[in-house]
Coordinates of C-alpha atoms in Angstrom, one line a residue:
X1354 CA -39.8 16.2 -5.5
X1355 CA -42.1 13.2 -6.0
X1356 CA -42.1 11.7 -2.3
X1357 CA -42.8 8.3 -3.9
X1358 CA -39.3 8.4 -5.9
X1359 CA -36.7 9.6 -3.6
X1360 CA -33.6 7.8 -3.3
X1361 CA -33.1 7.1 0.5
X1362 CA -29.2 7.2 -0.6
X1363 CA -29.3 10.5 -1.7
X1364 CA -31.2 11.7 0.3
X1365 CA -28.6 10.5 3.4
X1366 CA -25.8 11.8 1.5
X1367 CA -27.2 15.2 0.9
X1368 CA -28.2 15.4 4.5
X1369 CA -24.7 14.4 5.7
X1370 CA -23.1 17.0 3.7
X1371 CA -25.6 19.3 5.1
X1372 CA -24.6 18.7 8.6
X1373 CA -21.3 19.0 7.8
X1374 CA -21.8 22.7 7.0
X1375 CA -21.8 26.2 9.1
X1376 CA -25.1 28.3 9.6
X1377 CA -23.6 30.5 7.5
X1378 CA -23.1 27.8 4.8
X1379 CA -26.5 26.4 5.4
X1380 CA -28.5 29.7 4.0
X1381 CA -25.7 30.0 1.4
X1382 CA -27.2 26.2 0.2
X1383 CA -31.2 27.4 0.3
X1384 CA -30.2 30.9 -1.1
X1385 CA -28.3 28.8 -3.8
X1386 CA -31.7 26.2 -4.3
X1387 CA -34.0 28.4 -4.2
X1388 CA -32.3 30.8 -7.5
X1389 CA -31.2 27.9 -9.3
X1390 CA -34.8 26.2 -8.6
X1391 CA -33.3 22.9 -7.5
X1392 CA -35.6 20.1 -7.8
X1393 CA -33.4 16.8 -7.7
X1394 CA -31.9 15.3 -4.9
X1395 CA -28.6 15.5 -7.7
X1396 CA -29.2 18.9 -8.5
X1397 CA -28.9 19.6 -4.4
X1398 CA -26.3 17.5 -3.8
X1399 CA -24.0 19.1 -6.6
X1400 CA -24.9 22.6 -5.2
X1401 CA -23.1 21.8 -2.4
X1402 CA -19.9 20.8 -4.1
X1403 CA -20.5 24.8 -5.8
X1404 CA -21.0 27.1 -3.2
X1405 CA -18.4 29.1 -4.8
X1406 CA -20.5 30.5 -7.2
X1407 CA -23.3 31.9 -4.8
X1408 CA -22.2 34.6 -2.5
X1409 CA -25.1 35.6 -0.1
X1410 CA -24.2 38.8 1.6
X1411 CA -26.9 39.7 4.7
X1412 CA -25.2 42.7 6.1
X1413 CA -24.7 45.4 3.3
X1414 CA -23.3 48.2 6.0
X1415 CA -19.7 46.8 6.4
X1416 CA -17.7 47.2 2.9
X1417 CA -15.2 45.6 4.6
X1418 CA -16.7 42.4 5.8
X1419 CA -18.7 42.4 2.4
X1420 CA -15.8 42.8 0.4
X1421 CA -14.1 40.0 3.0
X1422 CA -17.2 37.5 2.7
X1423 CA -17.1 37.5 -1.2
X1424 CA -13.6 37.2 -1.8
X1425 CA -13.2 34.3 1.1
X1426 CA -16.5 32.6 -0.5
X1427 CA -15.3 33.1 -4.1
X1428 CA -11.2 32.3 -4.2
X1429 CA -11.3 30.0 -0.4
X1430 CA -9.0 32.5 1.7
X1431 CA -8.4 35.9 2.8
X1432 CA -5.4 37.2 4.5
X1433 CA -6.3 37.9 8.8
X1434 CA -4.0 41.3 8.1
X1435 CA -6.3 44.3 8.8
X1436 CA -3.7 46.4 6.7
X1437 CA -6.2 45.0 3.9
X1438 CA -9.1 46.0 5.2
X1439 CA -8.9 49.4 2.4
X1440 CA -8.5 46.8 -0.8
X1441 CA -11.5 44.6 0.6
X1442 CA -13.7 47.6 1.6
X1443 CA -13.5 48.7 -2.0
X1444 CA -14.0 45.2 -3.4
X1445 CA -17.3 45.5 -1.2
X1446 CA -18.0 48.9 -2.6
X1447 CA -18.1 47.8 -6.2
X1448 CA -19.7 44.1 -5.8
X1449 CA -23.1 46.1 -4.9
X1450 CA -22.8 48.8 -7.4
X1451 CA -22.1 45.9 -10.1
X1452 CA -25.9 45.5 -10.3
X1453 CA -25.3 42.0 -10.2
X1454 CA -27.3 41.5 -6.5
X1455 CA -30.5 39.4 -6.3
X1456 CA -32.6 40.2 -3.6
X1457 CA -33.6 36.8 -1.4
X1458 CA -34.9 36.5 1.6
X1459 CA -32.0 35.3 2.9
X1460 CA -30.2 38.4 1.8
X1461 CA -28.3 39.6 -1.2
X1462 CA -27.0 36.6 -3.9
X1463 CA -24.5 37.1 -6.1
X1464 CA -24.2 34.8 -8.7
X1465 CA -20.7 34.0 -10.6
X1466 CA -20.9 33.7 -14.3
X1467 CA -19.5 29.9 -14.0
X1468 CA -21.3 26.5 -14.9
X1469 CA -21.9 24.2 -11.9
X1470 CA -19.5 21.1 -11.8
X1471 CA -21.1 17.7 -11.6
X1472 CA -19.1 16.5 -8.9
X1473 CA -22.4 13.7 -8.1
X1474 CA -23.5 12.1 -11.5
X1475 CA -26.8 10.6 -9.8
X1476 CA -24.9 7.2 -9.5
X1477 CA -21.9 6.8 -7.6
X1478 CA -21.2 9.2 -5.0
X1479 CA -17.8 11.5 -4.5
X1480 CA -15.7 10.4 -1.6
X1481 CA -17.3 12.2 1.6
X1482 CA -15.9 11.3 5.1
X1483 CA -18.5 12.7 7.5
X1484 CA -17.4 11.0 10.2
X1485 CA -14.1 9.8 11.8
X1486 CA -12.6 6.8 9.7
X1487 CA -9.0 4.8 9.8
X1488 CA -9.1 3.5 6.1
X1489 CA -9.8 5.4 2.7
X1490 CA -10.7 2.8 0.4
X1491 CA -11.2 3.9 -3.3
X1492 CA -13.2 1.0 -5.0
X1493 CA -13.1 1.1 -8.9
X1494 CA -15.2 -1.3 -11.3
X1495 CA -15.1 -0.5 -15.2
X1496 CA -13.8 3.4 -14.4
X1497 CA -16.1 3.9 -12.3
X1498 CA -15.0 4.8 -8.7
X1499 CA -17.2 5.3 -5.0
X1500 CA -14.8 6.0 -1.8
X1501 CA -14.9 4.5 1.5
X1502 CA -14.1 5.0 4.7
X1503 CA -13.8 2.5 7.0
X1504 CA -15.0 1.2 9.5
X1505 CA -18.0 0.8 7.4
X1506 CA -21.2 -1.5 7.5
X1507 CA -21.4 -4.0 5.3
X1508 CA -24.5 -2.8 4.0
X1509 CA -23.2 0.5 2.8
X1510 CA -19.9 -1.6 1.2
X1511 CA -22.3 -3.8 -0.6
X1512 CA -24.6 -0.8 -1.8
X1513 CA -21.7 1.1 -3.1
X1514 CA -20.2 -1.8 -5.3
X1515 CA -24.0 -2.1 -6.3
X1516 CA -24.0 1.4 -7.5
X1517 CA -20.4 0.8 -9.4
X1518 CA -22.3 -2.0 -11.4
X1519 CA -20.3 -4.8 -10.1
X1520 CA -21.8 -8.1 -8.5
X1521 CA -19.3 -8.5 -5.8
X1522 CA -16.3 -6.2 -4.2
X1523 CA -14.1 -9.1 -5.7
X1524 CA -14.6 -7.9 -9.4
X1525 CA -13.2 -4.4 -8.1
X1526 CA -10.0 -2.9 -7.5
X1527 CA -9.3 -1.7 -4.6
X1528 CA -6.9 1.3 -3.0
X1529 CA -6.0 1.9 0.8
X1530 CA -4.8 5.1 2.3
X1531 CA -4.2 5.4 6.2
X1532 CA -5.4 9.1 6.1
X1533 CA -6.7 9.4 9.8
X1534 CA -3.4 10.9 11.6
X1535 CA -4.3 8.8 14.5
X1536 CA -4.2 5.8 12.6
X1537 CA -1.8 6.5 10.6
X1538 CA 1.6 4.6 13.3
X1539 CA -0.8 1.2 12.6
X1540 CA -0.6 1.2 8.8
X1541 CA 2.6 -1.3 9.0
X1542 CA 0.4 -3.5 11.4
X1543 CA -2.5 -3.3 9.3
X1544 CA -0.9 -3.9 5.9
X1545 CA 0.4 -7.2 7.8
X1546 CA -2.8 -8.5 9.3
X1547 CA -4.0 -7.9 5.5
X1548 CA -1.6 -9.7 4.0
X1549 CA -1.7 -12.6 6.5
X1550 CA -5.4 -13.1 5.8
X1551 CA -4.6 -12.5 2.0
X1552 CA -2.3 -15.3 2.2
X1553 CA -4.5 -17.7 4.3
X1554 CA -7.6 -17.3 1.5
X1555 CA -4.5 -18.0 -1.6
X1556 CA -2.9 -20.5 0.2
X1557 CA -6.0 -22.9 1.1
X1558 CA -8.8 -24.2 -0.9
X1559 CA -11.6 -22.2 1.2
X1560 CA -15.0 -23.1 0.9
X1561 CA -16.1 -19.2 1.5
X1562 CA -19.7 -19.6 1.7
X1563 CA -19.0 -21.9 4.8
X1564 CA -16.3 -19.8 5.8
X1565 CA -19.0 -17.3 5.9
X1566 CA -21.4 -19.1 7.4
X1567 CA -19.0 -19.6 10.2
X1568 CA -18.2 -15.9 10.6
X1569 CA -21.6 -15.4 11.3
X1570 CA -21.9 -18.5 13.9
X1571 CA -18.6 -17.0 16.0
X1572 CA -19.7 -13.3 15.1
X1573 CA -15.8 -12.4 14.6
X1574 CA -14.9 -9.3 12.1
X1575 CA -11.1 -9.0 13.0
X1576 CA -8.8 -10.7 10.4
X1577 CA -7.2 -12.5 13.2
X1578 CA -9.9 -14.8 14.1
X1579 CA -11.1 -14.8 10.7
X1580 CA -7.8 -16.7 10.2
X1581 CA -8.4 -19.4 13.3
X1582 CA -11.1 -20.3 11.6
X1583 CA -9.9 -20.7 8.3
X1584 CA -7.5 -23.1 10.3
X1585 CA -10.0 -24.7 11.8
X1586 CA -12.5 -24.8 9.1
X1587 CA -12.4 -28.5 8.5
X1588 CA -14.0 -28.6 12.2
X1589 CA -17.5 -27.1 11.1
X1590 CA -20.0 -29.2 8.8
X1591 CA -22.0 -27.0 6.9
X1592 CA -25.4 -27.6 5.2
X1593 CA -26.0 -25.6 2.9
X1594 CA -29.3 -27.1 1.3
X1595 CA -31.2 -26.4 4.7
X1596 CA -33.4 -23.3 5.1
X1597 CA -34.0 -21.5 8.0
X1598 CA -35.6 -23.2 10.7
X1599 CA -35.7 -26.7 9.0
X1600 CA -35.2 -28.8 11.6
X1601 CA -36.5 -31.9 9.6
X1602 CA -34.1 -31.6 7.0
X1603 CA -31.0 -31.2 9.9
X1604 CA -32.6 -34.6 11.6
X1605 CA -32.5 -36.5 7.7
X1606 CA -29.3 -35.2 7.2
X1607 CA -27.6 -37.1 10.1
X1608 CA -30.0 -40.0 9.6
X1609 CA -29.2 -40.4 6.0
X1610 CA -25.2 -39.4 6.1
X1611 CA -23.2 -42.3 5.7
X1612 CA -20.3 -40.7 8.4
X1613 CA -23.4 -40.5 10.8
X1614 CA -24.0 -44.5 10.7
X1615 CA -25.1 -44.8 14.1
X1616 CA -28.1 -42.6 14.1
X1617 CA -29.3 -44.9 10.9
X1618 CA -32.8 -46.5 11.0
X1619 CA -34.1 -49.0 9.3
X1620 CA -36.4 -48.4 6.4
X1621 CA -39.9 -49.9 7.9
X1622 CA -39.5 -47.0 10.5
X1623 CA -38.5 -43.7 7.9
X1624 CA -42.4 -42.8 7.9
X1625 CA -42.9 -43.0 11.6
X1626 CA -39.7 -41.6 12.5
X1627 CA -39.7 -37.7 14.0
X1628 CA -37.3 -35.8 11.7
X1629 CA -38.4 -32.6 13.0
X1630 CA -37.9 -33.7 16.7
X1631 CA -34.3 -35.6 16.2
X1632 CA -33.0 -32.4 14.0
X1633 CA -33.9 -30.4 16.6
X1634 CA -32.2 -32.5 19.5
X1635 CA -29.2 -32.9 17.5
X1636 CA -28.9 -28.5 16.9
X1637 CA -28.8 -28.9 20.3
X1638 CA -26.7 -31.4 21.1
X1639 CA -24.2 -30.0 18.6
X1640 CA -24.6 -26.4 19.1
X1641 CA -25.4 -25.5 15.9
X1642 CA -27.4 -22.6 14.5
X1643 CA -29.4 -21.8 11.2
X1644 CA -27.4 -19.0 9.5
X1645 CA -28.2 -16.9 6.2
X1646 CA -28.1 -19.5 3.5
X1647 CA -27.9 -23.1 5.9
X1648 CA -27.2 -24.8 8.9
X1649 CA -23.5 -24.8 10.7
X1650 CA -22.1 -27.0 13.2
X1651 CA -19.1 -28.0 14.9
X1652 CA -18.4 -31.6 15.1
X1653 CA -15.4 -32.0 17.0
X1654 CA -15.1 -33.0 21.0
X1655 CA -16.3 -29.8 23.1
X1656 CA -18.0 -28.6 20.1
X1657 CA -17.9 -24.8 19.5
X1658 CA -16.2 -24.3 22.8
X1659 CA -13.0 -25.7 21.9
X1660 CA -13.4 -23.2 18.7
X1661 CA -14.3 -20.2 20.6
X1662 CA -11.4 -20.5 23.0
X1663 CA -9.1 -20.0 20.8
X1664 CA -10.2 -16.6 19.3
X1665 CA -9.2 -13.4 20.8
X1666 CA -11.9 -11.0 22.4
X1667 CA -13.5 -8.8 20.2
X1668 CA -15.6 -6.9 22.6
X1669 CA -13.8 -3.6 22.2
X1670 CA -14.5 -1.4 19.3
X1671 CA -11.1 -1.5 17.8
X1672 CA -8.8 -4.5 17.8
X1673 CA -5.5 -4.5 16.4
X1674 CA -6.8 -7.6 14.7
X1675 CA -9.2 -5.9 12.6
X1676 CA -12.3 -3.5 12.2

């Protein structure tokens, strides 16, 4: 593989499925790569979905446990009964008199006579929980589908609704399944806390890009919270027009605001006046913050205080509020 091409994606994803797998499994995948010359990061990750078809036997003095190893590795399960230990002993006998071994280094490969499935077609990846998860979310945009299993960053969200093709998770359509057992008692609760945040967005006329700029100011994630503030939304002023660190455009914004009329100045003064130095007074004196894509503030008595009080503690890692 060309170093300067890999995709950091699949390359993750193969190396989670990787870990994921025994020893045993782990020579299995190289013994597999090596005789089908895998090349691809695609090509490797869809060898792992096809084990099935490569057999790698590294002790030929036990027909039995040959005979065992193949069927198990070939049909997924073999009966613990010894009483069959005859029939897989001669299963053994003729799988290395078939002539069909290839001598590895690994050990002996045999290959079935079955084309590999594409389970990975190089752009969205099959569902894969590697780790422990309380949500199964299939996402599907245009037939297209990528699975996740949440909690999940939002990086790894946004990047599979990139690789679906769509702009935003709102143009998908989305599927939950509560298919962690532990979990599974809380799906009633969840479905609620879902549908009460569901409603809060449908009922109200939410400005989400200040909605989201507020999430970020608070730094709340469960639903409940995310709901005080949609309550108390109206409380924040949000400036969207500001860049980060602009403290000369937050001290002409309350200058020039017409609801701000006691911090006007008179015109002979606007060139002398210290924009810079009033903005930066007045982020303090309001609490506010720059945040991806403006500045926020809370302009009501106590500021963010009052705000923050009233939002449940998010300091565990799982609230029944959210993820």
């Amino acid at each position: 593989m060309n170093a300067q091409t890999v995709n950091l994606d699949e390359l993750n994803f193969l190396a989670r499925r990787l870990d994921s797998f025994t020893e045993e499994e782990i020579e299995q995948f190289f013994a597999a790569t090596e005789h089908e010359n895998a090349q691809s990061l695609k090509d490797m990750i869809n060898l792992t979905y096809n084990l099935d078809k490569f057999t790698l036997i590294k002790n030929v003095g036990d027909m039995t446990k040959v005979g065992r190893d193949y069927t198990l590795n070939t049909e997924g399960c073999v009966p613990a009964d010894s009483r069959y230990d005859a029939k897989y002993a001669e299963i053994g006998r003729k799988l290395l008199a078939s002539g069909r071994g290839v001598f590895t280094e690994r050990g002996l490969l045999f290959v079935e006579d079955k084309p590999i499935e594409e389970v990975y077609d190089g752009k969205t990846f099959p569902g894969f929980a590697y780790q422990s998860f309380i949500v199964n979310v299939d996402v599907e945009y245009k037939g297209r589908y990528e699975s996740l299993f949440l909690p999940e960053s939002q990086l790894a969200i946004d990047k599979a609704v990139r690789r679906l093709g769509a702009e935003s998770i709102d143009d998908c359509d989305l599927s939950s399944e509560y298919g962690n057992p532990n979990f599974s008692r809380f799906s009633v609760r969840f479905e609620e806390i879902l549908n009460a945040l569901a409603y809060e967005l449908n009922t109200y006329d939410i400005d989400t890009e200040k909605l989201d700029a507020a999430m970020e100011m608070t730094d709340v994630k469960s639903s409940k919270n995310i709901i005080t503030l949609i309550d108390h939304l109206d409380e924040f002023e949000w400036l969207n027009d500001i860049s980060y660190g602009d403290y000369e455009g937050v001290g002409r914004f309350f200058v020039e605001s017409d609801y701000y009329d006691e911090y006007e100045i008179s015109d002979e003064l606007c060139d002398f006046f210290d924009y810079a130095g009033f903005g930066a007074h007045m982020a303090e004196e309001k609490g506010g913050q720059f945040v991806s894509g403006g500045f926020i503030f809370c302009d009501v008595e106590d500021g963010l205080d009052s705000i923050m009080d009233k939002l449940e503690d998010e300091s565990s890692s799982m609230t029944m509020g959210g993820m």
